[in-house]
Amino acid sequence: MKNVTRGFYAPGGILLGYGRNSQRAFLALLLTFIAGLTAGAAVADEMSLLVNGKAIHINTPAGRNLNENNWGLGLQYDWDLADSKWRPFATVSGFNDSNHNPSYYAGGGALRRFQFDGMHVDLGAIGFLMTRKDFKNERPFPGVLPVLSVGTRNIALNVTYVPRVEPKGVPLLFFQIKMNLGIFQ
């Protein structure tokens, strides 16, 4: 008999416990993320809270009911390189995916910043390791996706495009709100 660990939701929809493989992979990636952040001195670098919340599926086949409320939380650390228009970042996050299952990822990338007065538009890519209940038996798998971020220093909207990646996959736009943790001090 297969031993299945069922997850549950805390108030507010935050995911709390699903398969041990996912938990271990996510914990290892989170600890690596934290260790990397504490290894160097910060100058004007920024730590932000990510609030995952919405997916818009593109050309969903008739009869498919996909979850578009992808609630979850994460962190993003942005390095501010002096005299550079590039913003490297590291991120870790968990959310409720399109099939109502937990999904966790950790990774990093770089964004090209275009500054307009107090606003910015960032365009770049993220490379990551992700775990999903319904893909590769919850074993971490790599991916690279394009990212767009529009906002101010304190708050921004992150948008990631996810193409069709498997025969039953549906392309989507994934939305996050990014809030600089400095605004809470």
CSV table of N, CA and C in Angstrom, one decimal, residues 28-148:
chain,number,residue,atom,x,y,z
A,28,ALA,N,15.9,22.4,1.3
A,28,ALA,CA,17.3,22.4,0.9
A,28,ALA,C,17.6,23.7,0.0
A,29,LEU,N,16.6,24.0,-0.9
A,29,LEU,CA,16.8,25.1,-1.7
A,29,LEU,C,16.6,26.4,-0.9
A,30,LEU,N,15.7,26.4,0.1
A,30,LEU,CA,15.6,27.6,0.9
A,30,LEU,C,16.8,27.9,1.7
A,31,LEU,N,17.4,26.8,2.3
A,31,LEU,CA,18.6,27.0,3.1
A,31,LEU,C,19.8,27.5,2.2
A,32,THR,N,19.9,27.0,1.0
A,32,THR,CA,20.9,27.4,0.1
A,32,THR,C,20.7,28.9,-0.2
A,33,PHE,N,19.5,29.3,-0.5
A,33,PHE,CA,19.1,30.7,-0.8
A,33,PHE,C,19.6,31.6,0.4
A,34,ILE,N,19.2,31.2,1.6
A,34,ILE,CA,19.6,32.0,2.8
A,34,ILE,C,21.1,32.1,3.0
A,35,ALA,N,21.8,31.0,2.8
A,35,ALA,CA,23.2,31.0,3.0
A,35,ALA,C,23.9,31.9,1.9
A,36,GLY,N,23.4,31.9,0.7
A,36,GLY,CA,23.9,32.8,-0.3
A,36,GLY,C,23.7,34.2,0.0
A,37,LEU,N,22.6,34.6,0.6
A,37,LEU,CA,22.3,36.0,1.0
A,37,LEU,C,23.2,36.5,2.1
A,38,THR,N,23.6,35.6,3.0
A,38,THR,CA,24.4,36.0,4.1
A,38,THR,C,25.9,36.0,3.9
A,39,ALA,N,26.3,35.5,2.7
A,39,ALA,CA,27.7,35.3,2.4
A,39,ALA,C,28.4,36.6,2.1
A,40,GLY,N,27.7,37.6,1.5
A,40,GLY,CA,28.3,38.8,1.1
A,40,GLY,C,27.7,40.0,1.8
A,41,ALA,N,28.4,41.1,1.7
A,41,ALA,CA,27.9,42.4,2.3
A,41,ALA,C,26.9,43.0,1.4
A,42,ALA,N,25.8,43.5,2.0
A,42,ALA,CA,24.8,44.2,1.2
A,42,ALA,C,25.1,45.7,1.2
A,43,VAL,N,24.9,46.4,0.1
A,43,VAL,CA,25.0,47.8,0.0
A,43,VAL,C,23.7,48.4,-0.2
A,44,ALA,N,23.1,48.4,-1.4
A,44,ALA,CA,21.8,48.9,-1.6
A,44,ALA,C,20.9,47.7,-2.1
A,45,ASP,N,21.3,46.5,-1.8
A,45,ASP,CA,20.5,45.4,-2.2
A,45,ASP,C,19.2,45.3,-1.5
A,46,GLU,N,18.2,44.6,-2.1
A,46,GLU,CA,16.8,44.6,-1.6
A,46,GLU,C,16.3,43.2,-1.4
A,47,MET,N,15.6,43.0,-0.3
A,47,MET,CA,14.9,41.7,0.0
A,47,MET,C,13.4,42.1,-0.1
A,48,SER,N,12.7,41.3,-0.9
A,48,SER,CA,11.2,41.5,-1.1
A,48,SER,C,10.4,40.3,-0.8
A,49,LEU,N,9.2,40.5,-0.4
A,49,LEU,CA,8.2,39.5,-0.2
A,49,LEU,C,7.4,39.3,-1.5
A,50,LEU,N,7.3,38.1,-1.9
A,50,LEU,CA,6.5,37.8,-3.1
A,50,LEU,C,5.1,37.2,-2.7
A,51,VAL,N,4.1,37.8,-3.3
A,51,VAL,CA,2.8,37.2,-3.0
A,51,VAL,C,2.3,36.7,-4.4
A,52,ASN,N,2.3,35.3,-4.5
A,52,ASN,CA,1.8,34.7,-5.7
A,52,ASN,C,0.3,34.7,-5.7
A,53,GLY,N,-0.4,34.9,-6.8
A,53,GLY,CA,-1.8,35.1,-6.7
A,53,GLY,C,-2.6,34.7,-8.0
A,54,LYS,N,-2.1,34.8,-9.2
A,54,LYS,CA,-2.9,34.7,-10.3
A,54,LYS,C,-2.2,34.0,-11.5
A,55,ALA,N,-2.9,33.2,-12.2
A,55,ALA,CA,-2.4,32.6,-13.4
A,55,ALA,C,-3.6,32.8,-14.5
A,56,ILE,N,-3.2,33.2,-15.7
A,56,ILE,CA,-4.1,33.3,-16.7
A,56,ILE,C,-3.7,32.3,-17.8
A,57,HIS,N,-4.5,31.3,-17.9
A,57,HIS,CA,-4.2,30.2,-18.9
A,57,HIS,C,-4.6,30.7,-20.3
A,58,ILE,N,-3.8,30.4,-21.3
A,58,ILE,CA,-4.0,30.8,-22.7
A,58,ILE,C,-4.5,29.6,-23.5
A,59,ASN,N,-5.6,29.8,-24.2
A,59,ASN,CA,-6.2,28.7,-25.0
A,59,ASN,C,-6.4,27.4,-24.3
A,60,THR,N,-7.1,27.5,-23.1
A,60,THR,CA,-7.4,26.3,-22.3
A,60,THR,C,-8.4,25.4,-23.1
A,61,PRO,N,-8.1,24.1,-23.3
A,61,PRO,CA,-9.0,23.2,-24.0
A,61,PRO,C,-10.4,23.2,-23.3
A,62,ALA,N,-11.4,23.0,-24.1
A,62,ALA,CA,-12.8,22.9,-23.6
A,62,ALA,C,-12.9,21.8,-22.6
A,63,GLY,N,-13.6,22.0,-21.5
A,63,GLY,CA,-13.8,21.0,-20.5
A,63,GLY,C,-12.7,20.9,-19.4
A,64,ARG,N,-11.6,21.7,-19.6
A,64,ARG,CA,-10.5,21.7,-18.6
A,64,ARG,C,-10.8,22.8,-17.6
A,65,ASN,N,-10.8,22.4,-16.3
A,65,ASN,CA,-11.0,23.4,-15.3
A,65,ASN,C,-9.7,23.6,-14.5
A,66,LEU,N,-9.0,24.6,-14.8
A,66,LEU,CA,-7.7,24.9,-14.2
A,66,LEU,C,-7.8,25.9,-13.2
A,67,ASN,N,-7.0,25.8,-12.1
A,67,ASN,CA,-7.0,26.7,-11.0
A,67,ASN,C,-6.2,28.0,-11.4
A,68,GLU,N,-6.8,29.1,-11.4
A,68,GLU,CA,-6.1,30.4,-11.7
A,68,GLU,C,-5.8,31.2,-10.5
A,69,ASN,N,-6.2,30.7,-9.3
A,69,ASN,CA,-5.9,31.4,-8.0
A,69,ASN,C,-4.7,30.7,-7.4
A,70,ASN,N,-3.5,31.1,-7.8
A,70,ASN,CA,-2.3,30.4,-7.4
A,70,ASN,C,-1.6,31.0,-6.1
A,71,TRP,N,-2.4,31.0,-5.0
A,71,TRP,CA,-1.9,31.7,-3.8
A,71,TRP,C,-0.7,31.0,-3.2
A,72,GLY,N,0.2,31.9,-2.7
A,72,GLY,CA,1.4,31.4,-2.1
A,72,GLY,C,2.3,32.5,-1.7
A,73,LEU,N,3.5,32.2,-1.1
A,73,LEU,CA,4.4,33.3,-0.7
A,73,LEU,C,5.8,32.9,-1.1
A,74,GLY,N,6.7,33.9,-1.2
A,74,GLY,CA,8.1,33.7,-1.5
A,74,GLY,C,8.9,34.9,-1.1
A,75,LEU,N,10.2,34.8,-1.4
A,75,LEU,CA,11.1,35.9,-1.2
A,75,LEU,C,11.9,36.1,-2.5
A,76,GLN,N,12.3,37.3,-2.7
A,76,GLN,CA,13.2,37.6,-3.8
A,76,GLN,C,14.3,38.6,-3.3
A,77,TYR,N,15.5,38.3,-3.6
A,77,TYR,CA,16.7,39.2,-3.2
A,77,TYR,C,17.3,39.7,-4.5
A,78,ASP,N,17.3,41.1,-4.6
A,78,ASP,CA,17.8,41.8,-5.8
A,78,ASP,C,19.2,42.4,-5.4
A,79,TRP,N,20.2,42.1,-6.2
A,79,TRP,CA,21.5,42.8,-6.0
A,79,TRP,C,21.5,44.1,-6.8
A,80,ASP,N,21.9,45.2,-6.2
A,80,ASP,CA,22.0,46.4,-6.9
A,80,ASP,C,23.5,46.7,-7.3
A,81,LEU,N,23.8,46.3,-8.5
A,81,LEU,CA,25.2,46.5,-9.0
A,81,LEU,C,25.4,48.0,-9.3
A,82,ALA,N,26.5,48.6,-8.8
A,82,ALA,CA,26.8,50.0,-9.0
A,82,ALA,C,27.0,50.2,-10.5
A,83,ASP,N,26.4,51.3,-11.0
A,83,ASP,CA,26.6,51.7,-12.4
A,83,ASP,C,26.2,50.6,-13.4
A,84,SER,N,25.2,49.8,-13.1
A,84,SER,CA,24.8,48.7,-14.0
A,84,SER,C,23.3,48.8,-14.2
A,85,LYS,N,22.9,48.5,-15.4
A,85,LYS,CA,21.4,48.4,-15.7
A,85,LYS,C,20.9,47.0,-15.5
A,86,TRP,N,21.8,46.1,-15.1
A,86,TRP,CA,21.3,44.7,-14.9
A,86,TRP,C,21.1,44.5,-13.4
A,87,ARG,N,20.1,43.8,-13.1
A,87,ARG,CA,19.7,43.5,-11.7
A,87,ARG,C,19.7,42.0,-11.5
A,88,PRO,N,20.8,41.4,-11.0
A,88,PRO,CA,20.7,39.9,-10.7
A,88,PRO,C,19.8,39.7,-9.5
A,89,PHE,N,19.2,38.5,-9.4
A,89,PHE,CA,18.3,38.2,-8.3
A,89,PHE,C,18.3,36.7,-8.0
A,90,ALA,N,17.9,36.4,-6.7
A,90,ALA,CA,17.7,35.1,-6.3
A,90,ALA,C,16.3,35.0,-5.7
A,91,THR,N,15.6,33.9,-5.9
A,91,THR,CA,14.2,33.8,-5.4
A,91,THR,C,13.9,32.4,-4.9
A,92,VAL,N,12.9,32.3,-4.0
A,92,VAL,CA,12.4,31.0,-3.6
A,92,VAL,C,10.9,31.3,-3.3
A,93,SER,N,10.0,30.3,-3.6
A,93,SER,CA,8.6,30.5,-3.5
A,93,SER,C,7.8,29.2,-3.5
A,94,GLY,N,6.6,29.2,-3.0
A,94,GLY,CA,5.7,28.1,-3.0
A,94,GLY,C,4.3,28.6,-3.3
A,95,PHE,N,3.5,27.8,-4.0
A,95,PHE,CA,2.2,28.3,-4.4
A,95,PHE,C,1.3,27.1,-4.8
A,96,ASN,N,0.0,27.3,-4.9
A,96,ASN,CA,-0.9,26.3,-5.3
A,96,ASN,C,-1.0,26.4,-6.8
A,97,ASP,N,-0.7,25.3,-7.5
A,97,ASP,CA,-0.6,25.3,-8.9
A,97,ASP,C,-1.9,25.2,-9.7
A,98,SER,N,-1.8,25.1,-11.0
A,98,SER,CA,-3.0,25.1,-11.8
A,98,SER,C,-3.9,23.8,-11.6
A,99,ASN,N,-3.3,22.8,-11.0
A,99,ASN,CA,-4.0,21.6,-10.7
A,99,ASN,C,-4.4,21.4,-9.2
A,100,HIS,N,-4.3,22.5,-8.5
A,100,HIS,CA,-4.6,22.6,-7.1
A,100,HIS,C,-3.6,21.8,-6.2
A,101,ASN,N,-2.4,21.7,-6.7
A,101,ASN,CA,-1.3,21.0,-6.0
A,101,ASN,C,-0.2,21.9,-5.6
A,102,PRO,N,0.5,21.6,-4.6
A,102,PRO,CA,1.6,22.5,-4.2
A,102,PRO,C,2.8,22.5,-5.2
A,103,SER,N,3.4,23.6,-5.4
A,103,SER,CA,4.5,23.7,-6.3
A,103,SER,C,5.5,24.6,-5.6
A,104,TYR,N,6.8,24.2,-5.6
A,104,TYR,CA,7.9,25.0,-5.0
A,104,TYR,C,9.0,25.2,-6.0
A,105,TYR,N,9.6,26.4,-5.9
A,105,TYR,CA,10.8,26.6,-6.8
A,105,TYR,C,11.8,27.5,-6.0
A,106,ALA,N,13.1,27.4,-6.5
A,106,ALA,CA,14.1,28.3,-6.1
A,106,ALA,C,15.0,28.5,-7.3
A,107,GLY,N,15.5,29.7,-7.4
A,107,GLY,CA,16.4,30.0,-8.6
A,107,GLY,C,16.9,31.4,-8.6
A,108,GLY,N,17.3,31.8,-9.7
A,108,GLY,CA,17.9,33.2,-9.9
A,108,GLY,C,17.9,33.5,-11.3
A,109,GLY,N,18.2,34.8,-11.5
A,109,GLY,CA,18.3,35.3,-12.9
A,109,GLY,C,18.8,36.7,-13.0
A,110,ALA,N,18.6,37.3,-14.1
A,110,ALA,CA,19.0,38.7,-14.2
A,110,ALA,C,17.9,39.5,-15.0
A,111,LEU,N,17.7,40.7,-14.6
A,111,LEU,CA,16.7,41.6,-15.3
A,111,LEU,C,17.4,42.8,-15.8
A,112,ARG,N,17.1,43.3,-17.0
A,112,ARG,CA,17.6,44.5,-17.6
A,112,ARG,C,16.6,45.6,-17.2
A,113,ARG,N,17.1,46.6,-16.4
A,113,ARG,CA,16.3,47.7,-15.9
A,113,ARG,C,16.2,48.8,-16.9
A,114,PHE,N,15.0,49.3,-17.1
A,114,PHE,CA,14.7,50.5,-17.9
A,114,PHE,C,14.0,51.5,-16.9
A,115,GLN,N,14.7,52.6,-16.6
A,115,GLN,CA,14.2,53.5,-15.5
A,115,GLN,C,13.4,54.6,-16.2
A,116,PHE,N,12.2,55.0,-15.6
A,116,PHE,CA,11.4,56.1,-16.1
A,116,PHE,C,10.9,56.9,-14.8
A,117,ASP,N,11.6,58.0,-14.5
A,117,ASP,CA,11.3,58.7,-13.3
A,117,ASP,C,11.3,57.8,-12.1
A,118,GLY,N,10.2,57.7,-11.4
A,118,GLY,CA,10.1,56.8,-10.2
A,118,GLY,C,9.7,55.4,-10.5
A,119,MET,N,9.5,55.1,-11.8
A,119,MET,CA,9.0,53.8,-12.2
A,119,MET,C,10.1,53.0,-13.0
A,120,HIS,N,10.0,51.7,-13.0
A,120,HIS,CA,10.9,50.9,-13.8
A,120,HIS,C,10.2,49.8,-14.5
A,121,VAL,N,10.8,49.4,-15.6
A,121,VAL,CA,10.4,48.2,-16.3
A,121,VAL,C,11.6,47.3,-16.4
A,122,ASP,N,11.5,46.1,-15.9
A,122,ASP,CA,12.6,45.1,-15.9
A,122,ASP,C,12.2,44.0,-16.9
A,123,LEU,N,13.2,43.5,-17.7
A,123,LEU,CA,12.9,42.4,-18.6
A,123,LEU,C,14.1,41.5,-18.5
A,124,GLY,N,13.9,40.2,-18.4
A,124,GLY,CA,15.0,39.2,-18.2
A,124,GLY,C,14.5,37.8,-18.2
A,125,ALA,N,15.3,37.0,-17.5
A,125,ALA,CA,15.0,35.5,-17.4
A,125,ALA,C,15.3,35.0,-16.0
A,126,ILE,N,14.6,33.9,-15.6
A,126,ILE,CA,14.9,33.2,-14.4
A,126,ILE,C,15.2,31.8,-14.7
A,127,GLY,N,16.2,31.3,-14.1
A,127,GLY,CA,16.5,29.8,-14.1
A,127,GLY,C,16.2,29.3,-12.7
A,128,PHE,N,15.6,28.1,-12.7
A,128,PHE,CA,15.1,27.6,-11.4
A,128,PHE,C,15.1,26.1,-11.3
A,129,LEU,N,15.0,25.6,-10.1
A,129,LEU,CA,14.6,24.2,-9.8
A,129,LEU,C,13.2,24.2,-9.2
A,130,MET,N,12.4,23.3,-9.7
A,130,MET,CA,11.0,23.3,-9.2
A,130,MET,C,10.6,21.9,-8.9
A,131,THR,N,9.6,21.8,-7.9
A,131,THR,CA,9.0,20.5,-7.6
A,131,THR,C,7.5,20.6,-7.8
A,132,ARG,N,6.9,19.6,-8.4
A,132,ARG,CA,5.5,19.6,-8.6
A,132,ARG,C,5.0,18.2,-8.4
A,133,LYS,N,3.8,18.1,-7.8
A,133,LYS,CA,3.2,16.8,-7.4
A,133,LYS,C,2.9,15.9,-8.7
A,134,ASP,N,2.5,16.6,-9.7
A,134,ASP,CA,2.1,15.8,-10.9
A,134,ASP,C,3.1,15.8,-12.0
A,135,PHE,N,4.4,16.1,-11.7
A,135,PHE,CA,5.4,16.1,-12.7
A,135,PHE,C,6.7,15.6,-12.1
A,136,LYS,N,7.2,14.5,-12.8
A,136,LYS,CA,8.5,13.9,-12.4
A,136,LYS,C,8.5,13.4,-10.9
A,137,ASN,N,7.3,12.9,-10.5
A,137,ASN,CA,7.1,12.3,-9.1
A,137,ASN,C,7.7,13.2,-8.0
A,138,GLU,N,7.5,14.5,-8.1
A,138,GLU,CA,8.0,15.5,-7.1
A,138,GLU,C,9.5,15.7,-7.1
A,139,ARG,N,10.2,15.1,-8.0
A,139,ARG,CA,11.6,15.3,-8.0
A,139,ARG,C,11.9,16.7,-8.7
A,140,PRO,N,12.9,17.4,-8.1
A,140,PRO,CA,13.2,18.7,-8.7
A,140,PRO,C,13.6,18.6,-10.1
A,141,PHE,N,13.2,19.6,-10.9
A,141,PHE,CA,13.5,19.7,-12.3
A,141,PHE,C,13.9,21.1,-12.7
A,142,PRO,N,14.8,21.3,-13.6
A,142,PRO,CA,15.2,22.7,-14.0
A,142,PRO,C,14.3,23.3,-15.0
A,143,GLY,N,14.3,24.6,-15.1
A,143,GLY,CA,13.6,25.4,-16.1
A,143,GLY,C,14.2,26.8,-16.2
A,144,VAL,N,13.9,27.4,-17.4
A,144,VAL,CA,14.3,28.8,-17.6
A,144,VAL,C,13.0,29.5,-18.3
A,145,LEU,N,12.7,30.6,-17.8
A,145,LEU,CA,11.5,31.3,-18.3
A,145,LEU,C,11.7,32.8,-18.4
A,146,PRO,N,11.0,33.5,-19.3
A,146,PRO,CA,11.2,35.0,-19.4
A,146,PRO,C,10.3,35.6,-18.3
A,147,VAL,N,10.8,36.8,-17.8
A,147,VAL,CA,10.2,37.6,-16.7
A,147,VAL,C,10.1,39.0,-17.1
A,148,LEU,N,9.0,39.6,-16.8
A,148,LEU,CA,8.7,41.1,-16.9
A,148,LEU,C,8.3,41.6,-15.5
